[in-house]
PDB file of C-alpha atoms in Angstrom:
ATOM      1  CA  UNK A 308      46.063  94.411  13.838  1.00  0.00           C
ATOM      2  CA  UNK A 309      46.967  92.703  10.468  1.00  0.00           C
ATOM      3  CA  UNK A 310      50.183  92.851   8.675  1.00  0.00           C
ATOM      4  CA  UNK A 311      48.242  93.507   5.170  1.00  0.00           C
ATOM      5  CA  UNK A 312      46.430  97.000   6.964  1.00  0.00           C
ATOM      6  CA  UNK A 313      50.095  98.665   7.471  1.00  0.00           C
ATOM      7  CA  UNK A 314      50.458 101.846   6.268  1.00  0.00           C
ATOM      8  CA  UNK A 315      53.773 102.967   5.212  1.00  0.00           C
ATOM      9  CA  UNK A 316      54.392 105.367   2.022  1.00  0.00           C
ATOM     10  CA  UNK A 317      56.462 103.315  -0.166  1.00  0.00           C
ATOM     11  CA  UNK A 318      55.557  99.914   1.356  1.00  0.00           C
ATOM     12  CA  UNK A 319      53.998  97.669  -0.611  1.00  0.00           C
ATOM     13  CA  UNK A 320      52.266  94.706   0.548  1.00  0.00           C
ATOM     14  CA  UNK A 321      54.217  91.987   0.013  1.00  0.00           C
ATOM     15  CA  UNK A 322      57.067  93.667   1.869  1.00  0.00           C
ATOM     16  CA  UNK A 323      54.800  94.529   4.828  1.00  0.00           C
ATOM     17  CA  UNK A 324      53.859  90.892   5.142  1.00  0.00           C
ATOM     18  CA  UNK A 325      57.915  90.271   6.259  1.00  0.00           C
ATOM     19  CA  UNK A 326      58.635  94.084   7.544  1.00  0.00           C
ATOM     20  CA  UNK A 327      57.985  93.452  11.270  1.00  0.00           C
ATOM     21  CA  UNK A 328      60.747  90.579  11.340  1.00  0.00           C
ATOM     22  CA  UNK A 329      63.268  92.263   9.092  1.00  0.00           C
ATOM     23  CA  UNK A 330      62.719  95.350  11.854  1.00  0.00           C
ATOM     24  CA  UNK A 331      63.094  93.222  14.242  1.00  0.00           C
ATOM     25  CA  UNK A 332      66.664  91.595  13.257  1.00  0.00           C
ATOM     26  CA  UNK A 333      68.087  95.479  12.245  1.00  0.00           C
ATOM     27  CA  UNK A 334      67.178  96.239  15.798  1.00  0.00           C
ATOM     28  CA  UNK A 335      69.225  93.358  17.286  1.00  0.00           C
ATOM     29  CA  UNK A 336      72.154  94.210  15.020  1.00  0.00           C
ATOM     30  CA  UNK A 337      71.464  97.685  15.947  1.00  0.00           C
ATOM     31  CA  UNK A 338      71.729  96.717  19.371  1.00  0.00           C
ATOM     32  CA  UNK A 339      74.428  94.075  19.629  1.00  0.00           C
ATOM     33  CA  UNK A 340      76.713  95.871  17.529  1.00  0.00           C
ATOM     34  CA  UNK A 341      76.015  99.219  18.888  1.00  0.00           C
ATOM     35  CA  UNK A 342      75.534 101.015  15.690  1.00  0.00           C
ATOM     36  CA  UNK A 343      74.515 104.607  16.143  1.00  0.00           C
ATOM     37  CA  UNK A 344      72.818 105.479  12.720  1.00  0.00           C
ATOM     38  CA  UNK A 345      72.066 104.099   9.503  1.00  0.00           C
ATOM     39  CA  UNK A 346      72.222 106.076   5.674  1.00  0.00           C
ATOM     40  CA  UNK A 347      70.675 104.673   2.977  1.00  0.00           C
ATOM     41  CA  UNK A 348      72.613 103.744  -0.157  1.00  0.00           C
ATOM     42  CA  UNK A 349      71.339 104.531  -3.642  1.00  0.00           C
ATOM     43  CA  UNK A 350      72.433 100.581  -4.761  1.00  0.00           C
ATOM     44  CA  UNK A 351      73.525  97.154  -3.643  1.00  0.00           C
ATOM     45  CA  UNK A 352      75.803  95.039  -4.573  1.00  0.00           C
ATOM     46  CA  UNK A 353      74.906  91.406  -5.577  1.00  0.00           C
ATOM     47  CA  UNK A 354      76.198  88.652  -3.737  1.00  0.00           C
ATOM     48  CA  UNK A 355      78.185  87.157  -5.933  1.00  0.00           C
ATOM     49  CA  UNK A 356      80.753  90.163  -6.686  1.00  0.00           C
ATOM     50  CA  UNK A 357      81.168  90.469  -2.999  1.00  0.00           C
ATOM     51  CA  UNK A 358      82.501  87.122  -2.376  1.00  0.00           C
ATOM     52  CA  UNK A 359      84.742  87.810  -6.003  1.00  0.00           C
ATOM     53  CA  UNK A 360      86.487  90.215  -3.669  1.00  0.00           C
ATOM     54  CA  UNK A 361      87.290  87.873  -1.127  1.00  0.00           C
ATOM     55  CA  UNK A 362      90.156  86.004  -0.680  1.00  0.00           C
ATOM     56  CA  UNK A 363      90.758  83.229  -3.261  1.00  0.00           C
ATOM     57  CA  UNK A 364      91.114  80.103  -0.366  1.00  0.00           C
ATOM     58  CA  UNK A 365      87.303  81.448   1.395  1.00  0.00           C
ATOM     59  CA  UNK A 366      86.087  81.870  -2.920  1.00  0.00           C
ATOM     60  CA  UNK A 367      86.777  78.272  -3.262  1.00  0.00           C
ATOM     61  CA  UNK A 368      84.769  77.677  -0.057  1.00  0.00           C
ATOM     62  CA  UNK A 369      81.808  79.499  -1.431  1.00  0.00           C
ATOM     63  CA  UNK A 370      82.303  78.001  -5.030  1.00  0.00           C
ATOM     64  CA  UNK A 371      82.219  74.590  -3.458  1.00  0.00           C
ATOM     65  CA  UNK A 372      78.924  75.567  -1.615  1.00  0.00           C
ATOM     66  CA  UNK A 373      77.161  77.056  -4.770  1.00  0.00           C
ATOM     67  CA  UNK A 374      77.997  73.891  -6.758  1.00  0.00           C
ATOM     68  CA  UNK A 375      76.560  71.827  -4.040  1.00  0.00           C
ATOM     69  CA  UNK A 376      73.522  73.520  -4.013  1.00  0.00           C
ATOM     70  CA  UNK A 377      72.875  73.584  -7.626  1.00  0.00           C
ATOM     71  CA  UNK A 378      73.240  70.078  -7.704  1.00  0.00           C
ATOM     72  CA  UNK A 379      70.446  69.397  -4.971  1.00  0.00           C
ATOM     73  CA  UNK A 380      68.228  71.796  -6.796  1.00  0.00           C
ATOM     74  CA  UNK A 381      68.665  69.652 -10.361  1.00  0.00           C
ATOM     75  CA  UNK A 382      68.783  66.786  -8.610  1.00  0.00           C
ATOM     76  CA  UNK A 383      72.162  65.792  -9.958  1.00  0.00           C
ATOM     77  CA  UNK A 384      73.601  62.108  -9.622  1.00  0.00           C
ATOM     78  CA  UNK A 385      76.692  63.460  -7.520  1.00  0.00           C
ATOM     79  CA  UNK A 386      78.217  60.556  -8.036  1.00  0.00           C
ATOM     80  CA  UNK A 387      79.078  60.804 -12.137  1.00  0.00           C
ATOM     81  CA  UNK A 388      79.571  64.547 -11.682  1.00  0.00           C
ATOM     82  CA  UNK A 389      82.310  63.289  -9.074  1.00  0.00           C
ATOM     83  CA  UNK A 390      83.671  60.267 -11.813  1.00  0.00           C
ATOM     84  CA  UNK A 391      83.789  63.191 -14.273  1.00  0.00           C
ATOM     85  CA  UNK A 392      85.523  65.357 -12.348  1.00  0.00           C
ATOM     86  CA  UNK A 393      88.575  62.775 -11.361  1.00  0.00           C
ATOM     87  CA  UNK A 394      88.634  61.787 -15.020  1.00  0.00           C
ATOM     88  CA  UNK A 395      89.392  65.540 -15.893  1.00  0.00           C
ATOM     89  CA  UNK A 396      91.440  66.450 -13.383  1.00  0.00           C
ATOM     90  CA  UNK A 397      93.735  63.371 -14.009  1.00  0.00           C
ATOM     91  CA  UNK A 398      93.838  64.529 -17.437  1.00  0.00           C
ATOM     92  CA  UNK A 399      94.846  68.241 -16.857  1.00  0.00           C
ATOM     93  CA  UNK A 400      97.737  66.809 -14.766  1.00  0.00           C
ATOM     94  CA  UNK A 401      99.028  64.509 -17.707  1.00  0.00           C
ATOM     95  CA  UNK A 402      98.731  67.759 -19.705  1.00  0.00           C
ATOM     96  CA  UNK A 403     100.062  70.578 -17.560  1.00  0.00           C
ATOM     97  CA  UNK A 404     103.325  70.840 -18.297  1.00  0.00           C
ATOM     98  CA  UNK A 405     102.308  71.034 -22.337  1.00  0.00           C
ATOM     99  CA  UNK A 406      99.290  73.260 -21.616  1.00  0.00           C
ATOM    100  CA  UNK A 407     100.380  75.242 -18.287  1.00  0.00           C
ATOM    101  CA  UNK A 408      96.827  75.015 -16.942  1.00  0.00           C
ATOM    102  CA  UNK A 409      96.526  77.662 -14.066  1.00  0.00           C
ATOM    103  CA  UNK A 410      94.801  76.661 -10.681  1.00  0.00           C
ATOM    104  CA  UNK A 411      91.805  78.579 -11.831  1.00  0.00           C
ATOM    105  CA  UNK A 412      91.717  77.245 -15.010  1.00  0.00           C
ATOM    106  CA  UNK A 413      91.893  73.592 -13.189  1.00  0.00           C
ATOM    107  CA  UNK A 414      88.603  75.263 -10.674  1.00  0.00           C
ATOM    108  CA  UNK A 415      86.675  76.328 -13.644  1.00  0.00           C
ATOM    109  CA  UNK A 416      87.065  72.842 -15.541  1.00  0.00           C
ATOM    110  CA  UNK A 417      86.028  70.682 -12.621  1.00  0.00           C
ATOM    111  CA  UNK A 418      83.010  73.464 -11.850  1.00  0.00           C
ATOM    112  CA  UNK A 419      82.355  72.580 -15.552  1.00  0.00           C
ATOM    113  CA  UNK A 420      82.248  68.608 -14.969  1.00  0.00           C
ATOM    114  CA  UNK A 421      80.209  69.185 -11.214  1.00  0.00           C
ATOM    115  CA  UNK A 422      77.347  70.987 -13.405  1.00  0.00           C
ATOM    116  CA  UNK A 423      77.655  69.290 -17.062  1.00  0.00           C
ATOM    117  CA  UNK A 424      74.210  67.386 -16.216  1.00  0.00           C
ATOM    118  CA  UNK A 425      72.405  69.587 -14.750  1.00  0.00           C
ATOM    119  CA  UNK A 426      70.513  70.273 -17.960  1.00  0.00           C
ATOM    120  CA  UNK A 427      68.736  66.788 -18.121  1.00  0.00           C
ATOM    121  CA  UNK A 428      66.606  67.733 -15.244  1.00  0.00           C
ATOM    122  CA  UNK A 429      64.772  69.825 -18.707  1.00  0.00           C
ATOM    123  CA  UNK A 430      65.318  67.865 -21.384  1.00  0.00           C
ATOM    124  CA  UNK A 431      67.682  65.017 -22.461  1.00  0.00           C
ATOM    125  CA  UNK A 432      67.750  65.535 -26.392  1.00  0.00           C
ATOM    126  CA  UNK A 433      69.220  69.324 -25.889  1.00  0.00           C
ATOM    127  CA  UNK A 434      70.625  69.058 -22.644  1.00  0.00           C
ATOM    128  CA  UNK A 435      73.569  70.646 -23.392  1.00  0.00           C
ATOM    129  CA  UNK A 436      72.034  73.811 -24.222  1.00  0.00           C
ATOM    130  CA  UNK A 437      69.616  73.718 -21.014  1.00  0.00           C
ATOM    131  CA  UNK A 438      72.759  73.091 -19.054  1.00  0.00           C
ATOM    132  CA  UNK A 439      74.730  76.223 -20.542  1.00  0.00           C
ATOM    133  CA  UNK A 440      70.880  78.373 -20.408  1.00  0.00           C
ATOM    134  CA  UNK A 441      70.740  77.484 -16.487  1.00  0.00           C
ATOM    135  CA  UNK A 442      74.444  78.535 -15.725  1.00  0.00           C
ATOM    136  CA  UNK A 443      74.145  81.701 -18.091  1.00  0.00           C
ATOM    137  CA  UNK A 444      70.907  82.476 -15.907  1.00  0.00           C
ATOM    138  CA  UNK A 445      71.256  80.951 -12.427  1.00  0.00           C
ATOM    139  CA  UNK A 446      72.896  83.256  -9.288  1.00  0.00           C
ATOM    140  CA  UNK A 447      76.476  81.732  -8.706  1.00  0.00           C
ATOM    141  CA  UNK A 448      77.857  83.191  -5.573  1.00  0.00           C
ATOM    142  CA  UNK A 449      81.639  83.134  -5.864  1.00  0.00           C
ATOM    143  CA  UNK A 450      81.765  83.275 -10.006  1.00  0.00           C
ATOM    144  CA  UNK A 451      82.143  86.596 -11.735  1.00  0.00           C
ATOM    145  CA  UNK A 452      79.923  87.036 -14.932  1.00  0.00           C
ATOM    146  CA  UNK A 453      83.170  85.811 -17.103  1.00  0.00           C
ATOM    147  CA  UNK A 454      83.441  82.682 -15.309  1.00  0.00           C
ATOM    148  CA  UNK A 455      80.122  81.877 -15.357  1.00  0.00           C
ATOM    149  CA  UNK A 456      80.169  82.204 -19.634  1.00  0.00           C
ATOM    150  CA  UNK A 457      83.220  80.378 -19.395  1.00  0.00           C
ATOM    151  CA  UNK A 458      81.097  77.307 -17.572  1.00  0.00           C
ATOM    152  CA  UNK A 459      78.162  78.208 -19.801  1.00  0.00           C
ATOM    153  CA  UNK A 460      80.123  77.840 -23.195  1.00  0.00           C
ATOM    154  CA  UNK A 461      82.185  74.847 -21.730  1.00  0.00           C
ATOM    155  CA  UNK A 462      78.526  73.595 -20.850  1.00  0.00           C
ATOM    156  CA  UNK A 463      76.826  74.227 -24.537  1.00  0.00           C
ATOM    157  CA  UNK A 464      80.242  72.220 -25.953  1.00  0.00           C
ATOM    158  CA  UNK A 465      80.465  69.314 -23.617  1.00  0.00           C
ATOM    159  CA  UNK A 466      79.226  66.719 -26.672  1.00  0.00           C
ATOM    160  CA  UNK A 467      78.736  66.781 -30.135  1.00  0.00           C
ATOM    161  CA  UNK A 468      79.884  69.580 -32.678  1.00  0.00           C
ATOM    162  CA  UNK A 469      81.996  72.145 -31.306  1.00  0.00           C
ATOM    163  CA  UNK A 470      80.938  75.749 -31.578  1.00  0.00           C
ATOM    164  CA  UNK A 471      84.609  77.051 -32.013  1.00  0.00           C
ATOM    165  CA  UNK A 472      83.259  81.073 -31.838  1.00  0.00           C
ATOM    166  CA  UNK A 473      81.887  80.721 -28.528  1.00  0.00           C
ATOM    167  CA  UNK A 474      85.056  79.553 -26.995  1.00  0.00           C
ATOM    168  CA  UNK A 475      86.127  82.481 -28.176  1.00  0.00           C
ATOM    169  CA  UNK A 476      84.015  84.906 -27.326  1.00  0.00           C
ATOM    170  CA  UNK A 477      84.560  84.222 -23.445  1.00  0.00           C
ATOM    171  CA  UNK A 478      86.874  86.372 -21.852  1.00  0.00           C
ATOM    172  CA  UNK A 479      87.689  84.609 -19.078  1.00  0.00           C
ATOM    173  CA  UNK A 480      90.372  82.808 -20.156  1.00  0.00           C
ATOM    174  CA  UNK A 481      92.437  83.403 -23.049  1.00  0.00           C
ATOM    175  CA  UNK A 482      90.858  81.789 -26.138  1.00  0.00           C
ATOM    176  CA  UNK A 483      93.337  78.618 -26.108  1.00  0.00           C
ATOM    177  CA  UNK A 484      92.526  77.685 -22.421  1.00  0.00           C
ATOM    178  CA  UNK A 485      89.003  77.575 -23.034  1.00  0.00           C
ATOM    179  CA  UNK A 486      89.742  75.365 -25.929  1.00  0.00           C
ATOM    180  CA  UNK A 487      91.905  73.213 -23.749  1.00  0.00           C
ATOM    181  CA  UNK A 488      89.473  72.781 -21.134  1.00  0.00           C
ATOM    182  CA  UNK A 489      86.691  72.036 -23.651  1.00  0.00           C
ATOM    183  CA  UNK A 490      88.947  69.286 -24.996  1.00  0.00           C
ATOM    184  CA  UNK A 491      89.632  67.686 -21.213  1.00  0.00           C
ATOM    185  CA  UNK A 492      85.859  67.964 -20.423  1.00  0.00           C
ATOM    186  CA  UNK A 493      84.879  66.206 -24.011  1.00  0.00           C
ATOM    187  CA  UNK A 494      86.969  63.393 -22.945  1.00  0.00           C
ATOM    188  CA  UNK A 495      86.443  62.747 -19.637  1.00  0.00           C
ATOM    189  CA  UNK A 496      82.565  63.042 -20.353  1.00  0.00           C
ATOM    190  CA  UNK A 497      82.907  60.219 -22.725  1.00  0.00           C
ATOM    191  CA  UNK A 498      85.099  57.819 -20.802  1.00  0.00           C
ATOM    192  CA  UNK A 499      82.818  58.080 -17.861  1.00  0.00           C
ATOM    193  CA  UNK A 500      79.524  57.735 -19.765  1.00  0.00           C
ATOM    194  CA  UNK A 501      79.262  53.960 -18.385  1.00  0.00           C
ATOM    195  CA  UNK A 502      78.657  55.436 -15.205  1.00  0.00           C
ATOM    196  CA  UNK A 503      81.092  53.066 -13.374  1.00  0.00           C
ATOM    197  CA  UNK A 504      84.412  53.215 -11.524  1.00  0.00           C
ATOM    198  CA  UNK A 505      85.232  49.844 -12.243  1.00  0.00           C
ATOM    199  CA  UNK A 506      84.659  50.190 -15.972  1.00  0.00           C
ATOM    200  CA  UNK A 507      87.034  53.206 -16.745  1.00  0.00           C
ATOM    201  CA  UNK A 508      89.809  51.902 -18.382  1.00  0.00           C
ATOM    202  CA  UNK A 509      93.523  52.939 -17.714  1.00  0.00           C
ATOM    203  CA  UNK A 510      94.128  56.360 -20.001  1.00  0.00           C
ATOM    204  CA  UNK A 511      97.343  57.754 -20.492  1.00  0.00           C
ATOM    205  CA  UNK A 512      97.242  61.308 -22.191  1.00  0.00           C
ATOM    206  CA  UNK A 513     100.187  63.669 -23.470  1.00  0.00           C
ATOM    207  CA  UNK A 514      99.788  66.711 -25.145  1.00  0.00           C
ATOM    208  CA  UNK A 515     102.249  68.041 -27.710  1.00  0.00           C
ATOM    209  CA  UNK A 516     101.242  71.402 -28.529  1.00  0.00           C
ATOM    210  CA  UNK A 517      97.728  71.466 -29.217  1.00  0.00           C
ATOM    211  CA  UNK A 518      98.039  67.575 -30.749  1.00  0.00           C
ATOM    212  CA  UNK A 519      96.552  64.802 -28.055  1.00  0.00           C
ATOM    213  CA  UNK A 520      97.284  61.606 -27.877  1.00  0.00           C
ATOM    214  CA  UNK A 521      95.239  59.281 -26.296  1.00  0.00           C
ATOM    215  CA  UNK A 522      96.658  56.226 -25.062  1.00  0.00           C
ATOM    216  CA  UNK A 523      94.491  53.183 -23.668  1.00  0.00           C
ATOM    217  CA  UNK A 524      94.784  49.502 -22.799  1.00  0.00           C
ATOM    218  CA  UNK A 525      95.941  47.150 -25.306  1.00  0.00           C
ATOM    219  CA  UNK A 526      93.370  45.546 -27.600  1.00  0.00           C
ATOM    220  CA  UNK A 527      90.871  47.929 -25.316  1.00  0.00           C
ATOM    221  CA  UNK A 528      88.984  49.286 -28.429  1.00  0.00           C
ATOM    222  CA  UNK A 529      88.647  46.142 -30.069  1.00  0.00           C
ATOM    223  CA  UNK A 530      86.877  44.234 -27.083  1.00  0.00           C
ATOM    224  CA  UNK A 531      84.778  47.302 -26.225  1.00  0.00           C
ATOM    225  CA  UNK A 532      83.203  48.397 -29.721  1.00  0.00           C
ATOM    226  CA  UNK A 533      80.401  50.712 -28.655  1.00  0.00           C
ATOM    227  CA  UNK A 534      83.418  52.831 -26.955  1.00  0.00           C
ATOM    228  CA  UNK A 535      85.704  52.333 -29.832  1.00  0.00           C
ATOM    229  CA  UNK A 536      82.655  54.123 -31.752  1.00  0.00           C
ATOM    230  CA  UNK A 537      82.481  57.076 -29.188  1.00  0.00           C
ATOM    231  CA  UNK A 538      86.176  57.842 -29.405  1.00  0.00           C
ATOM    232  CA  UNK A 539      86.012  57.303 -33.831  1.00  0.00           C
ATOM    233  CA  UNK A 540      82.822  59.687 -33.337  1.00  0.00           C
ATOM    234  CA  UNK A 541      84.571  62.238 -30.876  1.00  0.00           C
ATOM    235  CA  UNK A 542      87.613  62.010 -33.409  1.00  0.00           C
ATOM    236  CA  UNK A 543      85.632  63.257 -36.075  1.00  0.00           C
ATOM    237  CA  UNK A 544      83.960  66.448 -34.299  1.00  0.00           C
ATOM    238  CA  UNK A 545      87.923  67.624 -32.789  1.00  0.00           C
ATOM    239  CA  UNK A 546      88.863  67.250 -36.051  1.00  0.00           C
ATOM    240  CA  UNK A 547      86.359  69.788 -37.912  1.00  0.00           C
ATOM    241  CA  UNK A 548      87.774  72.587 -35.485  1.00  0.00           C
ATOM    242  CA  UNK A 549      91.212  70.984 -36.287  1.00  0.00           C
ATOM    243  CA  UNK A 550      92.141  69.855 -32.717  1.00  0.00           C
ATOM    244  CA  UNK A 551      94.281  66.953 -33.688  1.00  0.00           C
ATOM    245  CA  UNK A 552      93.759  63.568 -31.653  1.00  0.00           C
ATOM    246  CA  UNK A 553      95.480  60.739 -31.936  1.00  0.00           C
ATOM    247  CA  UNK A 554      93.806  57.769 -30.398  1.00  0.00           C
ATOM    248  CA  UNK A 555      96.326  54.402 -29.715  1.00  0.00           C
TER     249      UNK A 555
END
């Protein structure tokens, strides 16, 4: 017979079109596992807040696949999202000891810089806001819904003006973090714009309260002008939410 003449109240066709196989792999389960009966639940839980329950070292595992695979599917250059990522995470440890940022907080930041692109596979003019749409929307196995506005808003505030209220309006970090991490992910965005390891110059960064100070090469901003106007430009949108930086 044909899979599309099946019969069964409650079975629609498209799920007769796969039922014989699915029947087929409960009954080895069935079978190998020698379960004796089956009761079916009223609900299901996603994916995702299964692994959350998991333990943190096999989350990281599955947080490490889902970034992977959301890179393949954007087709992301892995290797900026990778530049990006050591620039931040060489940051946050020249800032921990002022800013005491957690091990998640560290995770969440360099999930941030492995999917800050991912929004130029829709448009590059707003792909900020295509980046922090995708994350808000996509399935991310091993991120609860917090963490995933978290990456969103850290996503939407990656360049350009900073929308203050939507730091915070996350919840998965306390409102200062979030700011923090913005700040780390701003700046290592910009340094690694050439797209080239042997172009990043030697940063030194300290953080005194919530003041920065950015220290680079001697005479670096003079013999690089287009980056000396990146860092004046970045200057000017920290300070309109009053994050002091001070650039040497």
């Amino acid at each position: 017979g044909r899979l599309e003449e099946l019969e069964i109240e409650g079975l629609t066709l498209e799920r007769a079109l796969v039922f014989p196989s699915g029947l087929t792999i409960l009954i080895a389960i069935f079978t190998e596992l020698n379960i004796q009966c089956m009761t079916l639940a009223g609900g299901a839980l996603r994916e995702g807040l299964v692994y959350g329950m998991l333990h943190q070292s096999v989350d990281q595992d599955i947080r490490s696949r889902t970034l992977r695979n959301v890179q393949r599917r954007f087709i992301v250059d892995t290797d900026q999202a990778q530049r990006v990522s050591q620039l931040a995470s060489q940051f946050a440890d020249q800032v921990k000891k002022s800013w005491d940022i957690e091990p998640l907080s560290r995770d969440l930041l360099l999930s941030a810089c492995a999917l800050h692109e991912i929004g130029l596979s829709v448009e590059y003019k707003q792909a900020p806001l295509h980046a922090a749409w995708l994350v808000r929307n996509l399935d991310l196995p091993g991120y609860t819904p917090a963490q995933k506005k978290l990456l969103a808003t850290l996503l939407l505030n990656q360049t350009n003006a900073v929308d203050l209220s939507s730091l915070h309006q996350q919840n998965a970090v306390p409102p200062r973090v979030a700011e923090h991490l913005c700040r780390l992910l701003r700046l290592a965005i910009l340094f690694a714009s050439r797209r080239r390891d042997d172009l990043l110059p030697a940063i030194t960064l300290a953080a005194d309260d919530e003041k920065l100070a950015l220290t680079l090469p001697e005479n670096w901003l003079e013999d690089h002008p287009l980056g000396a106007g990146l860092i004046g430009q970045e200057y000017q949108w920290q300070s309109y939410v009053h994050w002091a930086l001070d650039v040497k």
